[in-house]
Coordinates of C-alpha atoms in Angstrom, one line a residue:
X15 CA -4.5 -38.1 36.9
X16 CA -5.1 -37.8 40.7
X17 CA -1.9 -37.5 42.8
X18 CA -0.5 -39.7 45.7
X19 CA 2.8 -39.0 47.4
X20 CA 5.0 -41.7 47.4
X21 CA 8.6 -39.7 49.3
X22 CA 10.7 -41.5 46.4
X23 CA 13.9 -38.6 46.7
X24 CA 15.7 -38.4 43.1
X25 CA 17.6 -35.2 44.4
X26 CA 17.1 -32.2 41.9
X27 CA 16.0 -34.8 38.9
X28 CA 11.8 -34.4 38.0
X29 CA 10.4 -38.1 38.0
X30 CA 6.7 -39.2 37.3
X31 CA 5.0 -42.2 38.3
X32 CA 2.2 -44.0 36.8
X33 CA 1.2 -47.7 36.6
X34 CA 2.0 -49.5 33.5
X35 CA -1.4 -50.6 32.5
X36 CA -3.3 -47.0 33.3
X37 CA -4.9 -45.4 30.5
X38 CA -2.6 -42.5 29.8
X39 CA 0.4 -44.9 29.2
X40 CA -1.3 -47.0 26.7
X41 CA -3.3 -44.6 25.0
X42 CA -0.3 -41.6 24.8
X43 CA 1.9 -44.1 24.2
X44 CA 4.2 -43.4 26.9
X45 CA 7.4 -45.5 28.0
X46 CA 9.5 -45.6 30.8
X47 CA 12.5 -43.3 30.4
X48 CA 9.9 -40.8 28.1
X49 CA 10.2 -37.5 28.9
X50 CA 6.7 -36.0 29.7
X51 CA 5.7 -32.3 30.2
X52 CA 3.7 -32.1 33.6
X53 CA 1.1 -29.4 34.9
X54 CA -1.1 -28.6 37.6
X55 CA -3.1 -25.2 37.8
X56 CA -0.9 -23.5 35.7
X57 CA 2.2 -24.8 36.6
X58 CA 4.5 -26.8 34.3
X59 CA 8.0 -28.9 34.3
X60 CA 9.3 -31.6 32.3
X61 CA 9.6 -34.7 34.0
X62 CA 11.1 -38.4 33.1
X63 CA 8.3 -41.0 33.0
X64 CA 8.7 -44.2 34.8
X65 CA 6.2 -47.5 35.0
X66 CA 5.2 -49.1 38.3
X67 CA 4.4 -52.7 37.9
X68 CA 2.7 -53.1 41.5
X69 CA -0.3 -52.3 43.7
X70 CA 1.9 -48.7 44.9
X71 CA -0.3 -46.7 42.8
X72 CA -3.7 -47.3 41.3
X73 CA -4.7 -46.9 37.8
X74 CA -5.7 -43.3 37.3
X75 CA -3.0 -42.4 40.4
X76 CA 0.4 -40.8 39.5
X77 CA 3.4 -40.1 41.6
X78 CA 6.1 -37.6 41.7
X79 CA 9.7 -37.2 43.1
X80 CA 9.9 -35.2 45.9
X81 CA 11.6 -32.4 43.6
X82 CA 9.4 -32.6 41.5
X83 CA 6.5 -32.5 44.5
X84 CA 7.8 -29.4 45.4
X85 CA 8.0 -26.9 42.1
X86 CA 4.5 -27.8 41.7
X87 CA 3.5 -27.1 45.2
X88 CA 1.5 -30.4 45.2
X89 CA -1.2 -31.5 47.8
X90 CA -2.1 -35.5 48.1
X91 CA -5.4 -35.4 45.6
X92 CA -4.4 -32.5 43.5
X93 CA -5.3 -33.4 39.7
X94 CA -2.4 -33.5 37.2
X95 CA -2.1 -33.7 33.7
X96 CA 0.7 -35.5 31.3
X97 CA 1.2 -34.8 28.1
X98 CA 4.0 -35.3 25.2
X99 CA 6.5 -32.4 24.7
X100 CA 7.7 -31.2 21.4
X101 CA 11.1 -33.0 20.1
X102 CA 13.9 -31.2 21.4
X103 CA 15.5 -29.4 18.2
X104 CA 18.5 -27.7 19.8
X105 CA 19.9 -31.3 20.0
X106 CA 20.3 -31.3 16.6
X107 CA 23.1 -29.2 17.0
X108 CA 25.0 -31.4 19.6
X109 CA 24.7 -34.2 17.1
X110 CA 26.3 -31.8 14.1
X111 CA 29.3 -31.4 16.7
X112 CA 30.0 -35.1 16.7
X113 CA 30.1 -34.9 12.8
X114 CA 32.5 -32.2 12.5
X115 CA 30.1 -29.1 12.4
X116 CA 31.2 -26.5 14.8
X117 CA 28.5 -24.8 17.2
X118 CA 27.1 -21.6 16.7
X119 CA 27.0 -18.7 19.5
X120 CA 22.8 -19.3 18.6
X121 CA 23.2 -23.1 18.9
X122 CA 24.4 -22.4 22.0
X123 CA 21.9 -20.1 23.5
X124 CA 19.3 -22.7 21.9
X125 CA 21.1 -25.4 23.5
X126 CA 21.5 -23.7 27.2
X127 CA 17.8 -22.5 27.1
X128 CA 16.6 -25.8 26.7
X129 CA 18.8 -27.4 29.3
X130 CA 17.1 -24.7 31.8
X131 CA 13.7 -25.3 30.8
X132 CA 14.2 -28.9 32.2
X133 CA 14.0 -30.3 27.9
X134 CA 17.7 -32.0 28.2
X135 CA 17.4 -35.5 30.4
X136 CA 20.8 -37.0 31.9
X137 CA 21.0 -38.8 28.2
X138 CA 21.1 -35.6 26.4
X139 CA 23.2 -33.4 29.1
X140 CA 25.8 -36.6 28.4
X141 CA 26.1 -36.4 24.9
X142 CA 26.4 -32.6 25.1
X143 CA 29.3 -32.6 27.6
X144 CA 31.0 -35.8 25.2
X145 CA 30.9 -33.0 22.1
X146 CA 32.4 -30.7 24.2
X147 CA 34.9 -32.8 25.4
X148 CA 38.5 -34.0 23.8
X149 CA 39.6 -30.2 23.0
X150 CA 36.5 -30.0 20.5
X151 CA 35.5 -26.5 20.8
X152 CA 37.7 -23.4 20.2
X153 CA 38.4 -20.4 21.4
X154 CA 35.4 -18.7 19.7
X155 CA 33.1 -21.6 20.4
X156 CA 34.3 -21.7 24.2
X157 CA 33.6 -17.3 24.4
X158 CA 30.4 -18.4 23.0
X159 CA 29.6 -20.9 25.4
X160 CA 31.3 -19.0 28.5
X161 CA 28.9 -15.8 27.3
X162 CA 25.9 -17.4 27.0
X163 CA 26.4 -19.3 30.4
X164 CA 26.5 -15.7 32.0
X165 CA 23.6 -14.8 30.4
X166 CA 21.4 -17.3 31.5
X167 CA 21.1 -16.3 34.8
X168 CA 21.4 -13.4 37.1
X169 CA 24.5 -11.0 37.4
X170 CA 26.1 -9.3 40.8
X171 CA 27.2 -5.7 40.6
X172 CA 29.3 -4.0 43.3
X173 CA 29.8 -0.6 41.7
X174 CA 33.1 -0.3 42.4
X175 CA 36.6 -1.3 42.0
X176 CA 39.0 -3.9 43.2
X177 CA 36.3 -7.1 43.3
X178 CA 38.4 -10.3 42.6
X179 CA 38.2 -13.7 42.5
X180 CA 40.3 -16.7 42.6
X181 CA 40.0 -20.6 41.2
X182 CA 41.7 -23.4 40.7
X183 CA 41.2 -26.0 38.3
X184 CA 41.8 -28.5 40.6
X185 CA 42.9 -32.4 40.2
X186 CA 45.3 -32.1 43.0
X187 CA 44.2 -33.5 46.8
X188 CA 44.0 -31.3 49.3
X189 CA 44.3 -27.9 47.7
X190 CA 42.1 -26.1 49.7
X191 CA 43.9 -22.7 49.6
X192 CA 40.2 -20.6 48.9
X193 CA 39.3 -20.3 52.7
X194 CA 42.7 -18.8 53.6
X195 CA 43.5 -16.6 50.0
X196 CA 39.1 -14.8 51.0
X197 CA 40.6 -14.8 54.4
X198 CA 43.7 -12.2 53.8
X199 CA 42.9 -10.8 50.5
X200 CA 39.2 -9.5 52.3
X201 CA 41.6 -8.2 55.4
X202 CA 43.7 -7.1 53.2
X203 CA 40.6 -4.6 51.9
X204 CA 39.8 -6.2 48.5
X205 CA 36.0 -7.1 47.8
X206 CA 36.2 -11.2 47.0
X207 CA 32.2 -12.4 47.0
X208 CA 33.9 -16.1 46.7
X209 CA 31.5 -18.7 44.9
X210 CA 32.4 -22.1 44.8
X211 CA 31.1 -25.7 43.9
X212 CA 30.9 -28.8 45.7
X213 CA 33.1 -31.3 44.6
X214 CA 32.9 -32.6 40.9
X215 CA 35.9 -35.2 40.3
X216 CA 37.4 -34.7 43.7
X217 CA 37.1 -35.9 47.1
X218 CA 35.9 -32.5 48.3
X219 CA 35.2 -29.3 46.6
X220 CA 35.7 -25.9 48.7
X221 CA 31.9 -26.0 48.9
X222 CA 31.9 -28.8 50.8
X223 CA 34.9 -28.1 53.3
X224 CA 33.8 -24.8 54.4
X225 CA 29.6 -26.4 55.0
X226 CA 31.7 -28.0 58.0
X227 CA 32.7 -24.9 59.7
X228 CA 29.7 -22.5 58.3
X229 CA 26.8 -22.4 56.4
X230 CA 27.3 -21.8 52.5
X231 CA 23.6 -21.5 51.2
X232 CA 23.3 -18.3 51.4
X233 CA 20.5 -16.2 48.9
X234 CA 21.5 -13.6 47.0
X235 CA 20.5 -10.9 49.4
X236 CA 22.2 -12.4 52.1
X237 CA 25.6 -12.4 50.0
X238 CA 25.4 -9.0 49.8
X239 CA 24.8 -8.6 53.4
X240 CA 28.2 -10.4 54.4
X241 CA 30.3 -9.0 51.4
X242 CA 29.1 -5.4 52.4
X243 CA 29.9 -6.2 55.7
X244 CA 32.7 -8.6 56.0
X245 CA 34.5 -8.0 52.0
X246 CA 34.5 -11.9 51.4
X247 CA 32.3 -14.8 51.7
X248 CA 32.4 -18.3 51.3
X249 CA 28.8 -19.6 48.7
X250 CA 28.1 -22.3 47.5
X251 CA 27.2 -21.2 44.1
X252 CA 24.8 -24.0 43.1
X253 CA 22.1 -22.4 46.1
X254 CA 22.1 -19.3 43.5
X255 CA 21.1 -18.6 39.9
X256 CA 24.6 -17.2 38.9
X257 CA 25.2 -19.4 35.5
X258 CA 22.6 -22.0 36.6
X259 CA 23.1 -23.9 33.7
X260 CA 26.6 -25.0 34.4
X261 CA 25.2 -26.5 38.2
X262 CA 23.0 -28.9 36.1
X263 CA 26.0 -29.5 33.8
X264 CA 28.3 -29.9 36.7
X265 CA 26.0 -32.8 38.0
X266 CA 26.5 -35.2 35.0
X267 CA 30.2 -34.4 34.7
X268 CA 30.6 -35.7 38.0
X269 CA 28.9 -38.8 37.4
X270 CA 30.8 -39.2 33.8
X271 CA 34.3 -38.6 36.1
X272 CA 34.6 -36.0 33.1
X273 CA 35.9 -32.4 33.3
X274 CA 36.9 -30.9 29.5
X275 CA 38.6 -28.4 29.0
X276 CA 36.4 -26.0 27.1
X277 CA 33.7 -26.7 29.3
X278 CA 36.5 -25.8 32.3
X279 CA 37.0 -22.5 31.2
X280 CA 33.3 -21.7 29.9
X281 CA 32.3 -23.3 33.7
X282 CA 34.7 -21.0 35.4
X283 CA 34.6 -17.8 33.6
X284 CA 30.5 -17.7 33.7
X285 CA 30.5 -17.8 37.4
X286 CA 33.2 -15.2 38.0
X287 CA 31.7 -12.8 35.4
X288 CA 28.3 -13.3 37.4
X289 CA 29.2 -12.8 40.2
X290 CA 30.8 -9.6 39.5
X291 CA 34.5 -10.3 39.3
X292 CA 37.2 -7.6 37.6
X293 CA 40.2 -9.0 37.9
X294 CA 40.9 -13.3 38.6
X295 CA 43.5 -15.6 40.0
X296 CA 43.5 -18.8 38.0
X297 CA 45.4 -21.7 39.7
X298 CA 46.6 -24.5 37.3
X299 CA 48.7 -27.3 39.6
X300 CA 50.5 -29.8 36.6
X301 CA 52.0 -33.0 37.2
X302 CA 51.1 -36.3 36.3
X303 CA 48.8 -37.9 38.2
X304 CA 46.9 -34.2 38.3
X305 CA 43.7 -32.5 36.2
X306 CA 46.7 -31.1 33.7
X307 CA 49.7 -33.5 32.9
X308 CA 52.2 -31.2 31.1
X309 CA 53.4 -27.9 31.2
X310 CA 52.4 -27.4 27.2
X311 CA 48.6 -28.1 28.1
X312 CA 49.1 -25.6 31.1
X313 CA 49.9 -22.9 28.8
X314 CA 47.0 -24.2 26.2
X315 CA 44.6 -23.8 29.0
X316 CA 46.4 -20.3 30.6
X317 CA 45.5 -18.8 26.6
X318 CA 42.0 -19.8 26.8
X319 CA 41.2 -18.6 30.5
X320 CA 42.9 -15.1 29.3
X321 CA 41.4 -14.6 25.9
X322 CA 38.0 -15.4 27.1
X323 CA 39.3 -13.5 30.5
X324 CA 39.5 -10.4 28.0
X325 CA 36.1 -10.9 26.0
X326 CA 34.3 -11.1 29.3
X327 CA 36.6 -8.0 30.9
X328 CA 38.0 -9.7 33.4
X329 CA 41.7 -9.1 34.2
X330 CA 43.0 -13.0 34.4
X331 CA 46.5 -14.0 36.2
X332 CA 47.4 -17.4 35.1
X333 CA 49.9 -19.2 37.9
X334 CA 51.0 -22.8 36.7
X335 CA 51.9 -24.7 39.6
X336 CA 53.2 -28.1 41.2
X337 CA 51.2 -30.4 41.1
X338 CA 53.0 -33.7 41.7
X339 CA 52.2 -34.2 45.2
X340 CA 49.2 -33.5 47.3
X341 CA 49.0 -30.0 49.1
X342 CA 48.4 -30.0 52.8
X343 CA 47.7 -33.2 54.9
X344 CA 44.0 -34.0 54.7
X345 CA 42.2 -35.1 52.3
X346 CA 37.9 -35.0 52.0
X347 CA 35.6 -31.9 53.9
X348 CA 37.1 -32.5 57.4
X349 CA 40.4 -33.1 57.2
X350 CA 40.7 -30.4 54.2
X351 CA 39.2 -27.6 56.8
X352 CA 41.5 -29.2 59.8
X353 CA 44.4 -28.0 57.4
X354 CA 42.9 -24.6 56.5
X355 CA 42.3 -23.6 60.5
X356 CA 46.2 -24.5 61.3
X357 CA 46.9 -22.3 58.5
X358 CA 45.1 -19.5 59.6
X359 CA 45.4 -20.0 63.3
X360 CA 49.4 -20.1 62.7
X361 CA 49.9 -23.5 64.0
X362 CA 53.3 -24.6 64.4
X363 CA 51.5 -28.4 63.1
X364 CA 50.5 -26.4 59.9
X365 CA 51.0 -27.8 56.5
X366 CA 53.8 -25.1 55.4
X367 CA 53.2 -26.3 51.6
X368 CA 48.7 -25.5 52.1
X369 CA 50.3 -21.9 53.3
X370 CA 53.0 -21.3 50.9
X371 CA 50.6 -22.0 47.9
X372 CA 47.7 -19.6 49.7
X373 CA 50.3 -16.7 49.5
X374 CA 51.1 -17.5 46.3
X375 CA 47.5 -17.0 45.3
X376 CA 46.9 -14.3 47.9
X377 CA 50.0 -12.3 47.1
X378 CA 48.7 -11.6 43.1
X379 CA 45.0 -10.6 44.0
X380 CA 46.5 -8.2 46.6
X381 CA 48.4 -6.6 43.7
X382 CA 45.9 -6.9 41.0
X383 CA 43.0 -5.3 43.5
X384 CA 45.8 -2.1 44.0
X385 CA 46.5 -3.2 47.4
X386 CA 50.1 -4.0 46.9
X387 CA 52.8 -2.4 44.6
X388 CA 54.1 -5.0 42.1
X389 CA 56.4 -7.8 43.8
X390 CA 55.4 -7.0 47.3
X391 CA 51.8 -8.8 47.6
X392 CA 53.0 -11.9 48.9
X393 CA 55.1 -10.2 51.5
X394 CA 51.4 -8.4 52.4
X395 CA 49.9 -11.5 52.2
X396 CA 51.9 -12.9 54.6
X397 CA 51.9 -10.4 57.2
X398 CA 48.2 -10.4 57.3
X399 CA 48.0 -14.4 58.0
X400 CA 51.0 -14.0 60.6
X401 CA 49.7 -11.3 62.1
X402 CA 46.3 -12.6 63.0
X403 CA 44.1 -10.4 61.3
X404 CA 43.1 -13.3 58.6
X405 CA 41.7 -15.7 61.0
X406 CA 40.0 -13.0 62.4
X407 CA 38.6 -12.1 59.4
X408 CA 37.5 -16.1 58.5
X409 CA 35.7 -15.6 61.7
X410 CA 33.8 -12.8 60.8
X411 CA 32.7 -14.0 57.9
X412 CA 31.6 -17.4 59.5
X413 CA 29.9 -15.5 61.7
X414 CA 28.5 -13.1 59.3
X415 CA 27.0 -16.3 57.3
X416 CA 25.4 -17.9 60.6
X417 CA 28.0 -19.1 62.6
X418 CA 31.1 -20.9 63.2
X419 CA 31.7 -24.3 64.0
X420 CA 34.7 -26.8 64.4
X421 CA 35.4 -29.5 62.4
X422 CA 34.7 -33.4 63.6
X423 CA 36.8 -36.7 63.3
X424 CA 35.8 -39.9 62.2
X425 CA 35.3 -42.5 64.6
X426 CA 37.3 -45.2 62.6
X427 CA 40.5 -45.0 60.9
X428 CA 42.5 -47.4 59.5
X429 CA 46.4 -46.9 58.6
X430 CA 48.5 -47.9 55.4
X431 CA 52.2 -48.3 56.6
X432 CA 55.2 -48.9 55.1
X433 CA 56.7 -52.5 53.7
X434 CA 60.2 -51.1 53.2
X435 CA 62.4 -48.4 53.6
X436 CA 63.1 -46.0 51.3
X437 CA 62.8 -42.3 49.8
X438 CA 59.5 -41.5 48.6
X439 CA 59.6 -40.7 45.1
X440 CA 56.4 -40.2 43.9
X441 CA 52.4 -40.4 44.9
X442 CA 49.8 -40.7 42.8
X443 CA 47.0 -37.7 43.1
X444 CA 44.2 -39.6 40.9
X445 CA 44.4 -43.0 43.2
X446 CA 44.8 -41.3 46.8
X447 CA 41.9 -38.8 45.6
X448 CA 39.9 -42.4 44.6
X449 CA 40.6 -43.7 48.1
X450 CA 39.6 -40.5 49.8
X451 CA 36.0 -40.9 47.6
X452 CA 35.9 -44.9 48.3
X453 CA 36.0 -44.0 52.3
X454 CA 32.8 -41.9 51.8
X455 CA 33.9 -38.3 50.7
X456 CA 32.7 -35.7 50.4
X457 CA 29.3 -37.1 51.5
X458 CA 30.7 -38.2 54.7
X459 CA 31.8 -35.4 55.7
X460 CA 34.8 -37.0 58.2
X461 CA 35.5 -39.2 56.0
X462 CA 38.4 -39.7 53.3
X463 CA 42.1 -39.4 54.4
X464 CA 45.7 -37.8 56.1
X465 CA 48.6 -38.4 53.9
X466 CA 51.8 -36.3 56.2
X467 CA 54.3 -37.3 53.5
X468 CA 55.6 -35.8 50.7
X469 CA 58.1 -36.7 47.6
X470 CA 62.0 -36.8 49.2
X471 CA 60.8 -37.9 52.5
X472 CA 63.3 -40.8 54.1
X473 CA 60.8 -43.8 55.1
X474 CA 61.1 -45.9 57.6
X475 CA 59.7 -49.6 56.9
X476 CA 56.1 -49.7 59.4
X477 CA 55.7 -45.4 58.7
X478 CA 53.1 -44.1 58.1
X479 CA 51.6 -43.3 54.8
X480 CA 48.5 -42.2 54.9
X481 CA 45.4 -42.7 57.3
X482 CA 41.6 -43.7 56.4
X483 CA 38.8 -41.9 57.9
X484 CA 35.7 -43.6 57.3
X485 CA 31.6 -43.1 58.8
X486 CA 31.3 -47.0 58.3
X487 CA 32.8 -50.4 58.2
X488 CA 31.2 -51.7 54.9
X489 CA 33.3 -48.2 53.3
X490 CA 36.1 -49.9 55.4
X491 CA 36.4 -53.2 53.7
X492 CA 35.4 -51.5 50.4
X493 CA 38.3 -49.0 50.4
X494 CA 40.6 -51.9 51.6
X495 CA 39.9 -54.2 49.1
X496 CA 40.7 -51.4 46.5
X497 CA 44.0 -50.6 47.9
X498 CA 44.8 -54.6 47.9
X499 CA 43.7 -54.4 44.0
X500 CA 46.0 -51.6 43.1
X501 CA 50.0 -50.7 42.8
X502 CA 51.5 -48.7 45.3
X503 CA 50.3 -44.9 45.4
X504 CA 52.9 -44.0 47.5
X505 CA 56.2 -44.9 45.8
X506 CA 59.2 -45.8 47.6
X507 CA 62.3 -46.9 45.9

């Protein structure tokens, strides 16, 4: 079939286009939705088929997403050929899980190398993350999975010592601690080549907050330009091949709204073990409006992250924190990095709860890396943010990955006050972090929200509760008429 560009953007999903009445439809037999194995000169991918039913394309004509357009390396008239591809028979094991059958450390290699090779559509990616989900693998399944992850793609070795790492599991607004904890623990002398996603359940992932001060998609070589030079950096780890089979993963979670545990702690792991991490931070904030309701699954999940930790050799320190309440002020890219640069800059305006939590994290690595005898990291920690030296470093490292650049503000807000007076007594994480995404975030990048108070503040009837930032007035009126549908999410009694 002869090729015509027709600029339809699908993001990293490979679409075909044909007209319904051509001949390759009706004599292959193709549907729309079929998944179709696409070449020209040598060059392959599998590709989702869909039907035209205008005048866009002729018969004989085929079109391609623009992702697609570009990992052929296609030219308007080049000639390409469809064809079926084999039944996928790795997903015979996905559909064994939802009978009972556990997975195999082979099903899973089976299973991953056919979700790189482009065989899995969104359909199948879904059902595998549903099998994985509701605490259905164990601890030797989730190894499996976590190993095989790693080995699907490329590893980072520093040959030496003291490289760490830190996560958090997230579920809490505005816990952007990673900026600050890279920030000390690399002037603190630790190697900490920091990998992060964008946002997968939440209005903002560290990803996105730190591509408003810098740029975060860097290659591989350039990575190890700015760790070599700087200690730190701050990646987006999807613009890399370290586990790539947990970034296409990671794209249907987000739309699902789903984040298992297994797959958690397989998604984590892989990446730190790629990227060449010895020892890890975990961060698990419980409460019950977060990621991890009780203190019981907290300790569930600290077990897995360690075993696996172990089978990996990565050194894992588990800290279970609060997670009741929001950390920091803002909440989506913006705000989030607002927060972080009071932090670092030592701004008497800075959220003290954003900086106690980053020593908390900071203070651990510092000790695990041989920086600081047992007991005193935070104390280092802290001295290197009050200091100075840590913004100094964020700076450096900014610079070192093309540049820094100061946050914006949205040009329309909108304010939720208080109908009464009262103590605040609790907030709920999952609807402010749903408001946050309503305005626009992480997308927009000034968009989502400011919420100053925290659980035990006295309120005045007319305060403030929190503040919308939005990039349009249609996300306005949409984010208002969600907070008129619900309860409070600032409770004051």
């Amino acid at each position: 079939m002869t090729i015509k560009r027709l600029g339809i953007d699908t993001q990293e999903e490979y679409y075909v286009y044909v007209r319904y009445d051509c001949q390759v439809v009706r004599s292959e037999g193709f549907e729309s939705q079929t998944r179709v194995s696409v070449r020209k000169d040598g060059k392959a991918i599998v590709a989702t088929l869909n039907t035209i039913h205008n005048r866009m394309l002729h018969r004989g004509e085929a079109s391609l997403s623009e992702s697609a357009w570009a990992a052929l390396d296609c030219q308007e008239g080049d000639t390409l050929t469809l064809s079926h591809i084999p039944p996928v028979e790795s997903f015979g094991f996905v559909r064994g899980k939802f009978y009972g059958k556990r997975f195999t450390r082979l099903a899973f290699q089976q299973i991953i190398r056919d979700i790189l090779a482009g065989n899995y559509s969104k359909v199948h990616l879904a059902s595998f993350i549903s099998a994985c989900a509701g605490d259905s693998l164990d601890l030797e399944e989730i190894t499996w999975l976590t190993e095989v992850m790693v080995e699907s793609g490329m590893r980072m070795d520093w040959g030496k010592d003291g490289v760490v790492d830190k996560h958090c599991v997230g579920g809490l607004p505005g816990n952007r601690t990673t900026p600050i904890v890279v920030s000390i623990v690399a002037a603190g002398g630790l190697t900490i080549p920091k990998t992060s996603s964008r946002a997968i359940t939440s209005p903002a992932g560290t990803a996105d907050t730190m591509e408003v001060m810098t740029r975060v998609d860097l290659t591989v070589p350039e990575i190890r330009a700015v760790v070599e030079k700087e200690g730190g950096c701050f990646v987006w780890g999807g613009a890399i091949q370290l586990s790539p089979a947990d970034d296409l993963l990671i794209k249907v979670e987000r739309a699902m709204d789903l984040d298992s545990e297994g797959q958690m702690v397989a998604s984590v792991l892989s990446k730190k073990a790629a990227a060449g991490s010895k020892q890890v931070v975990i961060d698990i904030p419980v409460g019950p409006s977060a990621k991890v309701r009780t203190h019981l699954d907290a300790l569930k999940l600290k077990y897995y992250f360690s075993v696996v930790g172990m089978a990996l050799g990565i050194d894992i320190e588990v800290i279970i924190s609060d997670g009741t309440q929001p950390v920091g002020v803002g909440v989506g890219p913006a705000l989030e990095a607002k927060d972080v640069l009071r932090v670092l800059r030592c701004d008497p305006d800075a959220p003290q709860d954003l900086k106690k939590h980053a020593l908390q994290l900071a203070g651990p690595l510092l000790e695990l890396g041989g920086k600081a005898s047992k007991g005193n990291g935070i104390a280092m920690a802290e001295q290197l943010l009050n200091s100075g030296v840590a913004y100094q470093k964020f700076l450096a490292i900014c610079n070192a990955q093309g540049g820094f650049k100061e946050p914006q503000t949205s040009q329309m807000q909108f304010e939720v006050t208080a109908t009464h007076a009262g103590v605040v007594t609790a907030i709920n994480c999952r609807l402010l972090s749903k408001v946050a995404k309503l305005a626009g975030a992480p997308l927009a990048k000034t968009a989502g929200l400011e919420c100053p108070v925290k659980i035990g503040d006295k309120i005045k009837k007319g305060d403030l509760l929190y503040r919308i930032h939005v990039e349009s007035q249609g996300e306005l009126e949409y984010v208002q008429g969600f907070i008129k549908s619900q309860g409070d999410i600032v409770l004051i009694k």
